XYZ file of C-alpha atoms in Angstrom:
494
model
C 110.514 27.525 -20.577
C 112.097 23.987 -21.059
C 109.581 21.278 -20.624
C 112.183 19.410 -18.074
C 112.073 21.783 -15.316
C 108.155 22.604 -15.636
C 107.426 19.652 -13.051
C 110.068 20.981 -10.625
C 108.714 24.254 -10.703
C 104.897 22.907 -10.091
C 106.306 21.730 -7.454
C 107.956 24.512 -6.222
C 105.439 27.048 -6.931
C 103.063 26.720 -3.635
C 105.950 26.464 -1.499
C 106.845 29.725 -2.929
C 103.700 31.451 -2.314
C 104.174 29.942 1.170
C 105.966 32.905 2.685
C 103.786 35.500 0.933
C 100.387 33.735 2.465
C 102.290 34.518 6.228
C 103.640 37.841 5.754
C 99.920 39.019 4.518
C 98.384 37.785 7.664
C 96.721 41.075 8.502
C 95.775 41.396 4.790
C 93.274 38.800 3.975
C 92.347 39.668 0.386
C 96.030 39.464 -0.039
C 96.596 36.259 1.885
C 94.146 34.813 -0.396
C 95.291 36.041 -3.867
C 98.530 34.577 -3.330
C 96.939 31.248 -2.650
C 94.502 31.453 -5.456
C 97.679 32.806 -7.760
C 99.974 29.984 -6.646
C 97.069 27.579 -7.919
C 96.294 29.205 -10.748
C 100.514 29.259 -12.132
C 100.720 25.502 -10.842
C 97.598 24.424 -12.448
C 98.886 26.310 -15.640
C 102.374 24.427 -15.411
C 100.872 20.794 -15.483
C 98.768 21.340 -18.074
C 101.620 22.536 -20.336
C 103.059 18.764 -19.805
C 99.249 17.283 -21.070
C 100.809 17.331 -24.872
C 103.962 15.224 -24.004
C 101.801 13.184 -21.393
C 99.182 12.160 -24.199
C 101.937 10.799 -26.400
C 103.702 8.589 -24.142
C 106.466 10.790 -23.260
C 108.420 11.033 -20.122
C 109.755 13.862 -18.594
C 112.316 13.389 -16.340
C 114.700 15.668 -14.289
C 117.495 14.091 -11.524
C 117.595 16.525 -8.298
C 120.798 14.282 -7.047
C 122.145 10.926 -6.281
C 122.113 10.112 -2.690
C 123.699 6.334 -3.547
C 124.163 4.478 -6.780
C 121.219 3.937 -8.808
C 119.075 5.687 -6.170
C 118.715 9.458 -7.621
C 115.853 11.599 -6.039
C 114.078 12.194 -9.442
C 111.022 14.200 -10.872
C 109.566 12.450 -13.452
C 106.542 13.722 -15.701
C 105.210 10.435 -16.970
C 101.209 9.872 -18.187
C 99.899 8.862 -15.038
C 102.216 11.431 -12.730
C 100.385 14.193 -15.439
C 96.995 12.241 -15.242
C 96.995 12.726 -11.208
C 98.227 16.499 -11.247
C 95.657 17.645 -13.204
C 93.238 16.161 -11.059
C 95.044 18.023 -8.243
C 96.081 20.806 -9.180
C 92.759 21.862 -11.479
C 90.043 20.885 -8.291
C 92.853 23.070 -5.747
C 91.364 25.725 -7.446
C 88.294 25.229 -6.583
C 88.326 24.429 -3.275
C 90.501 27.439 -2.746
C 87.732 29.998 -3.068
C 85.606 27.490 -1.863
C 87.925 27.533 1.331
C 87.896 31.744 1.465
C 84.134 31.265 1.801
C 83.798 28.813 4.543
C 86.552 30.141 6.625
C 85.207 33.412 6.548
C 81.329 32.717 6.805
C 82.574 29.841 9.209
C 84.230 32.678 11.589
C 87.440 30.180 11.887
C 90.543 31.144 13.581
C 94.518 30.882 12.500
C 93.133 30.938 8.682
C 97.115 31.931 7.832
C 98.290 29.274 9.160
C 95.223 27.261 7.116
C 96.150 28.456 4.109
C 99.887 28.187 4.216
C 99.467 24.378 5.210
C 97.183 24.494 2.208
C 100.117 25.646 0.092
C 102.396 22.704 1.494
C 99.926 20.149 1.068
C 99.444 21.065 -2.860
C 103.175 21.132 -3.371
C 103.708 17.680 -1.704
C 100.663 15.883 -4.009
C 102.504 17.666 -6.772
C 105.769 16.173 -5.958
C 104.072 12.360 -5.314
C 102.411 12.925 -8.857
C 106.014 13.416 -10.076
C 107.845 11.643 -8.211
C 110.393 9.509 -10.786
C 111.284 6.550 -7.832
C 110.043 5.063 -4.768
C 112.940 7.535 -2.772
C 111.064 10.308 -4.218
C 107.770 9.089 -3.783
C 108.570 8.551 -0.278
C 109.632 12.184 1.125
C 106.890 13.969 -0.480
C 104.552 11.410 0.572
C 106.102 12.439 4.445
C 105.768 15.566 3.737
C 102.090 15.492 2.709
C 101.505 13.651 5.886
C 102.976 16.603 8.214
C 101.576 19.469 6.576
C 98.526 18.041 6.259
C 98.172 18.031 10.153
C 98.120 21.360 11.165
C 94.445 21.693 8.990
C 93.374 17.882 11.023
C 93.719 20.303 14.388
C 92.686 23.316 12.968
C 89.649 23.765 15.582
C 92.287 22.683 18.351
C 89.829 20.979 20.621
C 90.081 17.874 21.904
C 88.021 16.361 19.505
C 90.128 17.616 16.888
C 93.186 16.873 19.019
C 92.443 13.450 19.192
C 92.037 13.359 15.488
C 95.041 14.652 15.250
C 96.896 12.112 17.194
C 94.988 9.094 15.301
C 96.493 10.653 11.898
C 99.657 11.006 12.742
C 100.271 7.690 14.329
C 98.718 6.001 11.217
C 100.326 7.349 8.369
C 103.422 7.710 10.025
C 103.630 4.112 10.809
C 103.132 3.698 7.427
C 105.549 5.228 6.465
C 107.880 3.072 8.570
C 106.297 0.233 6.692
C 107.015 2.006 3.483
C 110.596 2.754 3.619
C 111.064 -1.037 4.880
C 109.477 -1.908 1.560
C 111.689 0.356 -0.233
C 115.007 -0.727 1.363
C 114.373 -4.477 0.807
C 113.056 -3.737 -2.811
C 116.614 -2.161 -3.404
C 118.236 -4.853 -1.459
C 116.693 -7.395 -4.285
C 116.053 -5.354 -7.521
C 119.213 -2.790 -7.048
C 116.640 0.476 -8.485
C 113.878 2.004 -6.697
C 112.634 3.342 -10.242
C 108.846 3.096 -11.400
C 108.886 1.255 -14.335
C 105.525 0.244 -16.254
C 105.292 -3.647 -16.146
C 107.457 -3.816 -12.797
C 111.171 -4.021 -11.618
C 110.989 -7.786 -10.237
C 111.048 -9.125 -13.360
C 114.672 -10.723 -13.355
C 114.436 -11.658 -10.052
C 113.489 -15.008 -8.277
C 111.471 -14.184 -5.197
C 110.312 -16.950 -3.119
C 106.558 -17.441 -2.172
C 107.286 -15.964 1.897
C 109.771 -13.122 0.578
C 106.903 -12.142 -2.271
C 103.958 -12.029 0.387
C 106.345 -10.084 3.023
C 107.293 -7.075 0.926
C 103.977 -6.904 -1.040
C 102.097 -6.794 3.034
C 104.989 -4.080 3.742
C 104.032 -1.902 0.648
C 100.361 -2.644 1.257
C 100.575 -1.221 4.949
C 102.740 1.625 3.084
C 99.865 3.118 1.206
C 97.362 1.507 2.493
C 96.455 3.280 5.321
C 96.206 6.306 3.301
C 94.613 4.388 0.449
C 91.556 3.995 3.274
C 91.793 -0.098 2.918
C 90.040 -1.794 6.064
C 91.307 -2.061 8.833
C 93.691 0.839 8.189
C 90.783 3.181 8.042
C 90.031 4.805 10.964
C 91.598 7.642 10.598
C 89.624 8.671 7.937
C 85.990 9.417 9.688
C 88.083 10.650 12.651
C 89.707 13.036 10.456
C 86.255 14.660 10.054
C 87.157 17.166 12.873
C 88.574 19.130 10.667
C 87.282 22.380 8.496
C 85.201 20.973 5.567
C 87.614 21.981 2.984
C 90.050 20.105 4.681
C 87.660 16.658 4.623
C 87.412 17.654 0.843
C 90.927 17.769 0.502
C 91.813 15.061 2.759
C 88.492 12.809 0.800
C 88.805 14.273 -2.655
C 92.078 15.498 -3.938
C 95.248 14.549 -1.732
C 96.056 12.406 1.193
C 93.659 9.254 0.024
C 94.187 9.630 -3.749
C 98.065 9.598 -3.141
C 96.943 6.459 -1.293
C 95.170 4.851 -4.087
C 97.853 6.386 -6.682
C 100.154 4.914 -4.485
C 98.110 1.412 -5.078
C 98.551 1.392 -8.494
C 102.466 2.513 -8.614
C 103.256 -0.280 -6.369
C 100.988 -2.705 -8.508
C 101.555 -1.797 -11.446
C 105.174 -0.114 -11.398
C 106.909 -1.734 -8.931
C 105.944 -5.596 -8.457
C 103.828 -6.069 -12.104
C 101.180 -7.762 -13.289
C 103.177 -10.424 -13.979
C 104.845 -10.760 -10.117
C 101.144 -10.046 -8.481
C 99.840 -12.929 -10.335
C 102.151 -15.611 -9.733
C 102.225 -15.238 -6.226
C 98.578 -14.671 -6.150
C 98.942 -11.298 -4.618
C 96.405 -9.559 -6.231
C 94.026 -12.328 -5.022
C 94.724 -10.986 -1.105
C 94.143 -7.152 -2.711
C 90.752 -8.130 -4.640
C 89.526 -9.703 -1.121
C 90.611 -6.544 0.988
C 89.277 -4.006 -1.371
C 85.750 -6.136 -1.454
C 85.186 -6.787 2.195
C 86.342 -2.688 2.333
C 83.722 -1.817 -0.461
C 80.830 -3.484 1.369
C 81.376 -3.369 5.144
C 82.603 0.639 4.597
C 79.216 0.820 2.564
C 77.058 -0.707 5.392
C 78.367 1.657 7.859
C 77.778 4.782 6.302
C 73.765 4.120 6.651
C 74.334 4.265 10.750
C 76.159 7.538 10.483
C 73.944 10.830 11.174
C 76.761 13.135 10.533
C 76.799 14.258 7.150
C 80.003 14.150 6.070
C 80.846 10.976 8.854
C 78.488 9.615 6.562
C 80.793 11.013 3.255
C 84.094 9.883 5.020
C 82.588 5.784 4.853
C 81.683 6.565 1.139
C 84.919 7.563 0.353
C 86.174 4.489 2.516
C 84.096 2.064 -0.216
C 85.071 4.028 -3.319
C 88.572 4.410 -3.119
C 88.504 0.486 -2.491
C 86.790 0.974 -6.088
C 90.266 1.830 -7.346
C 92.391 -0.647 -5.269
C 89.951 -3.521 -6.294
C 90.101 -2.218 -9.790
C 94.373 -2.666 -9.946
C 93.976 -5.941 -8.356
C 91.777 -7.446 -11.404
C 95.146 -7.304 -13.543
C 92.898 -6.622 -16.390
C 93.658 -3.620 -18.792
C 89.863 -2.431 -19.044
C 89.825 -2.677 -14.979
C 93.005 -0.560 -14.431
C 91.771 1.909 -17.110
C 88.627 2.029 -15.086
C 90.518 1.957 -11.458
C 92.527 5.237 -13.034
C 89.514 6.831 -14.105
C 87.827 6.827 -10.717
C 90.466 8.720 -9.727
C 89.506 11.823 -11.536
C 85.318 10.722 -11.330
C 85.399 9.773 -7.843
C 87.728 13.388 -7.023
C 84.658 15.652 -9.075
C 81.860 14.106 -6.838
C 83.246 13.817 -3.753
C 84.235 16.817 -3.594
C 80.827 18.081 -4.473
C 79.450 16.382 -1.574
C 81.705 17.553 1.001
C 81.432 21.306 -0.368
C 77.564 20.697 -0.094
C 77.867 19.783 3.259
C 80.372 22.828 4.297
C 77.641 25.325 2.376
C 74.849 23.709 4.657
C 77.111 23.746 8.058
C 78.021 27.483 7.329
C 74.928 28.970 5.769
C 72.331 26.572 8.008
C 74.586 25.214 10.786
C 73.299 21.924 10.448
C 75.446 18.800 10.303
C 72.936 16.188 10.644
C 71.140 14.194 8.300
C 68.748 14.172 10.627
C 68.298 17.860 10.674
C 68.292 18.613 6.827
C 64.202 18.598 5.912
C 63.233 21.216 3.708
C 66.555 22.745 3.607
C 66.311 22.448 -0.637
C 63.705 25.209 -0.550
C 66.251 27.407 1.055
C 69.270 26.090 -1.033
C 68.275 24.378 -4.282
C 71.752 25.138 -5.690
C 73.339 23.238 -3.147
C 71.301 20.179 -2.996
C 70.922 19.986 -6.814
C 74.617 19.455 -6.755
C 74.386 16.948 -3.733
C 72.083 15.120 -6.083
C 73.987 15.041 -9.118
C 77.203 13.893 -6.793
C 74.996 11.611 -5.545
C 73.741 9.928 -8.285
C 77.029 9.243 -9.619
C 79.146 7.818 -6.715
C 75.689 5.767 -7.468
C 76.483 4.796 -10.346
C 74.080 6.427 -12.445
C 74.399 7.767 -16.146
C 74.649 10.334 -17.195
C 77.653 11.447 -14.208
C 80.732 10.424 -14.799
C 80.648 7.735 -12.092
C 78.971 5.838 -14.436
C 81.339 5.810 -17.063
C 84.249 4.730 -14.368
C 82.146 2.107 -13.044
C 81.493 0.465 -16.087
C 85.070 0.102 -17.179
C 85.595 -1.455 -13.161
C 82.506 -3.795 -14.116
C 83.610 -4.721 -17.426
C 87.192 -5.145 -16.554
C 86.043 -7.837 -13.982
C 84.124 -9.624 -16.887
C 87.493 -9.459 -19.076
C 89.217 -11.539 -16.465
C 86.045 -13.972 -16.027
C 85.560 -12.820 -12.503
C 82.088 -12.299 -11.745
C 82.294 -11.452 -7.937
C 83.920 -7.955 -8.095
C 80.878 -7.527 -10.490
C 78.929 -8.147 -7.996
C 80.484 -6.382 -5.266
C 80.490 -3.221 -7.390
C 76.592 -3.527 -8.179
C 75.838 -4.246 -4.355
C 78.005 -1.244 -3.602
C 76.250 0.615 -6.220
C 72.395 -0.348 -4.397
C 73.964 0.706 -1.191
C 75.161 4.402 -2.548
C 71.627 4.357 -3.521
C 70.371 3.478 0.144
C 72.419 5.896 1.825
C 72.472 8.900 -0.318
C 69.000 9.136 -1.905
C 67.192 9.864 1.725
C 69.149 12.651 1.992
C 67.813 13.520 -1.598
C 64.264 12.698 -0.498
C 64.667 14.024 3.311
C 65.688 17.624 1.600
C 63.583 18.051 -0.881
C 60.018 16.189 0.201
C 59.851 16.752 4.070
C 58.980 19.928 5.011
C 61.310 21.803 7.182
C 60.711 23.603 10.936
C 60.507 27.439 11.833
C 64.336 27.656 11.683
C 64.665 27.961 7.695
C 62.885 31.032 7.504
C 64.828 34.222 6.147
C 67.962 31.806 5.208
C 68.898 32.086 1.462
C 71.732 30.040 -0.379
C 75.106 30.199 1.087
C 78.155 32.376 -0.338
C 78.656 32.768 -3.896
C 82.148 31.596 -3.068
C 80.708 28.308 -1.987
C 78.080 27.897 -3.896
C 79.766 28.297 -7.145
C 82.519 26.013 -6.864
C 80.429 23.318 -5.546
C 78.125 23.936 -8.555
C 80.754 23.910 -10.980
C 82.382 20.503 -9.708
C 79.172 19.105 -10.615
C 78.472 20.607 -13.785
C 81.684 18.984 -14.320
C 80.684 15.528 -12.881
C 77.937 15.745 -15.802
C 79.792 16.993 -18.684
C 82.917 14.446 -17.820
C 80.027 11.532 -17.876
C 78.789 12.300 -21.069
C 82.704 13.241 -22.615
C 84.908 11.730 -20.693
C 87.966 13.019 -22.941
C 86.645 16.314 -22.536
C 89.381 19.058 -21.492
C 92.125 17.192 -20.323
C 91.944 13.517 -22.201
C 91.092 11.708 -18.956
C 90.169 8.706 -20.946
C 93.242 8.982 -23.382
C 95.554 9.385 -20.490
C 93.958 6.064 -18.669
C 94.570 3.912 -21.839
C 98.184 5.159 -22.295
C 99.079 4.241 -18.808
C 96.994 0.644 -18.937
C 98.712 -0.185 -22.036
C 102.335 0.802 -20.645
C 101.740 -1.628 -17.756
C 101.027 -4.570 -19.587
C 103.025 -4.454 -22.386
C 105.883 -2.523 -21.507
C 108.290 -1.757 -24.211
């Protein structure tokens, strides 16, 4: 197979499988082998690009021209490769994770679950390859819509409501987006995503700089989880937990934060984001996110309410990390990509397990329940400790590149905004730790065992991984490699 249309068919793949998934309705072994298939050939497809991605090389094929300059593009570049791996190797998981919970969940319209499912992986695909800002834009759309039939799933009003909160913020965003885009064309005459930036040649003024940066930072900000743009996100937990693991883990917010660092890093520059002191408003957003998002998770009973204001703080981990226009910083803002997608997802497939095996979704409900699932809450400890922070989890390793970035640019508040943060993870997740394994639980645990093998074993697995990506962070797929190449390609572009 030529290497140029291997992105277009990744993308293509799920959306293929799409049709199968509804015509096997009344089959579900069926309905799920063609989701766990589709996965399996699109996972298989990016990681044919890793070679060519580890090198440098680009891998680019034009769909068409819909005005000059301004083709709708698929381009396989290191970081588009870097963020479908992620992707496309964790949809795996939470596929049979997903077969699992919706079963021992008793949930309704699964189909239609699990063809959304489908869309959703095909449109991260497309954002991960997307060769323009055009590109980046419809599949970012199209993420957004398919991604709301799983917000409703339970169709109440609660989930309704969610619903309705979603739409209205990411669509507006979108809005804010395309204004970006248009005026970005207007000035630049390319939408392309070019490491180092496309504003190079051109004199902005001070007013026109701040306007279209706030216009892209409304753009993929609201997905990217940045205060006030949010709240959404913990309304969003409605929804089945392996959608809150998607939304949290793998798609909507990581396009958000990949999103961050295109627009940072491929669109404006380094170069443009200093001058005008932009990254200076980013740094300040992504702080006051990482510490007021932080502080509100320790008021939040709900589990994974409680999850949803982690992952508020840590993908502001990533956004602050861009802003410190240092190379070790962006190397460590990529690589909490992948560390932060491993644990999270963890968490939130810990929490599903307990819902469906114990129905509890409490925190404070959960004493004891590590006598009757030590599986589960060994891997809610090992996700635990490293959204913490702590070695040997591969949160560490991210965190320290974040940390040591910061030093590299002689700015020692983001230092100590991460460690704060870091203290805080500690606060909120380690009760949980201590609540589960040293308080002894009521009359209710007896006769319950661990939850389904096809929970328990992804959720395991994913932090397994969290470990053995700590302690090798090149391990597999070149994580660290990958970061590097696309820090280095930023600032100095050829």
């Amino acid at each position: 197979m030529e290497l140029t249309y291997i992105p277009l068919f990744a993308v293509l793949v799920s959306l293929a499988a799409v049709p199968f998934i509804l015509l096997s309705s009344k089959k579900p072994n069926l309905r799920e082998f063609w989701t766990i298939l589709a996965g399996v050939i699109k996972f298989l497809l990016v990681l044919t690009l890793l070679p060519s991605a580890l090198q440098g090389n680009v891998i680019e094929l034009q769909l068409l021209e819909i005005a000059p300059d301004l083709p709708l593009v698929l381009r396989a570049d290191t970081f588009g490769v870097f963020f479908a791996l992620i992707a496309s190797s964790l949809w795996i998981f939470t596929s049979f994770y997903s077969i699992g919970y919706m079963r021992g969940h008793h949930e309704k319209k699964q189909t239609r679950y699990f063809a959304s499912f489908a869309v959703c992986l095909s449109s991260t695909i497309g954002i991960a390859f997307s060769g323009n800002l055009i590109t980046f834009i419809i599949f970012y759309e199209m993420l957004t819509l398919a991604t709301y039939p799983l917000v409703i799933h339970s169709e109440n009003k609660k989930a309704i409501a969610a619903g309705r909160k979603y739409l209205t913020y990411t669509l507006t965003a979108g809005l804010l987006l395309i204004a970006a885009a248009g005026i970005t064309y207007y000035l630049t005459g390319t939408l392309e995503f070019r490491p180092g930036g496309i504003f190079g040649d051109v004199e902005l003024s001070q007013p026109m700089a701040i306007t279209i940066f706030l216009l892209f930072l409304g753009g993929v900000g609201v997905k990217a989880g940045i205060m006030p743009l949010h709240s959404w996100l913990p309304s969003a937990m409605a929804a089945p937990t392996p959608v809150s693991a998607l939304l949290h883990a793998v798609a909507v917010v990581k396009s958000g934060v990949f999103g961050v660092i295109r627009v940072v890093g491929f669109i404006l520059g380094p170069d443009v984001m200093a001058e005008f002191g932009l990254n200076d408003i980013l740094m300040v957003m992504a702080g006051i996110t990482i510490i007021v998002a932080s502080l509100l998770a320790f008021a939040q009973d709900n589990l994974k309410r409680r999850l949803a204001y982690s992952t508020v703080g840590h993908l502001s981990y990533i956004v602050l990390g861009a802003a410190l226009l240092t190379e070790t910083g962006l190397i460590g803002s990529i690589m909490h990509i992948s560390t932060h997608a491993t644990m999270k997802i963890t968490l939130f497939f810990c929490a599903g397990a307990i819902m469906v095996n114990l129905h509890k979704s409490n925190i404070s409900s959960l004493n004891g329940i590590a006598k009757v699932m030590p599986w589960t809450m060994a891997a809610f400890t090992i996700g635990s400790m490293g959204l913490a922070g702590l070695p040997p989890v591969n949160g560490f390793v991210s965190k320290w590149f974040l940390a040591t970035g910061a030093l590299e640019g002689g700015m020692f508040i983001p230092v100590t905004v991460y460690v704060i943060s870091g203290l805080l993870n500690v606060g909120y997740f380690f009760p949980i730790i201590h609540r589960a394994y040293f308080k002894k639980g009521g009359e209710e645990l007896e006769g319950h065992t661990e939850a389904s093998p096809f929970m328990v074993v992804p959720l395991f697995t994913t932090a397994i991984l969290s470990i053995l990506f700590g302690v090798y962070p090149d391990l597999f797929f070149n994580f660290f490699d990958m970061a590097t190449t696309v820090a280095s390609s930023i600032f100095n572009p050829m």
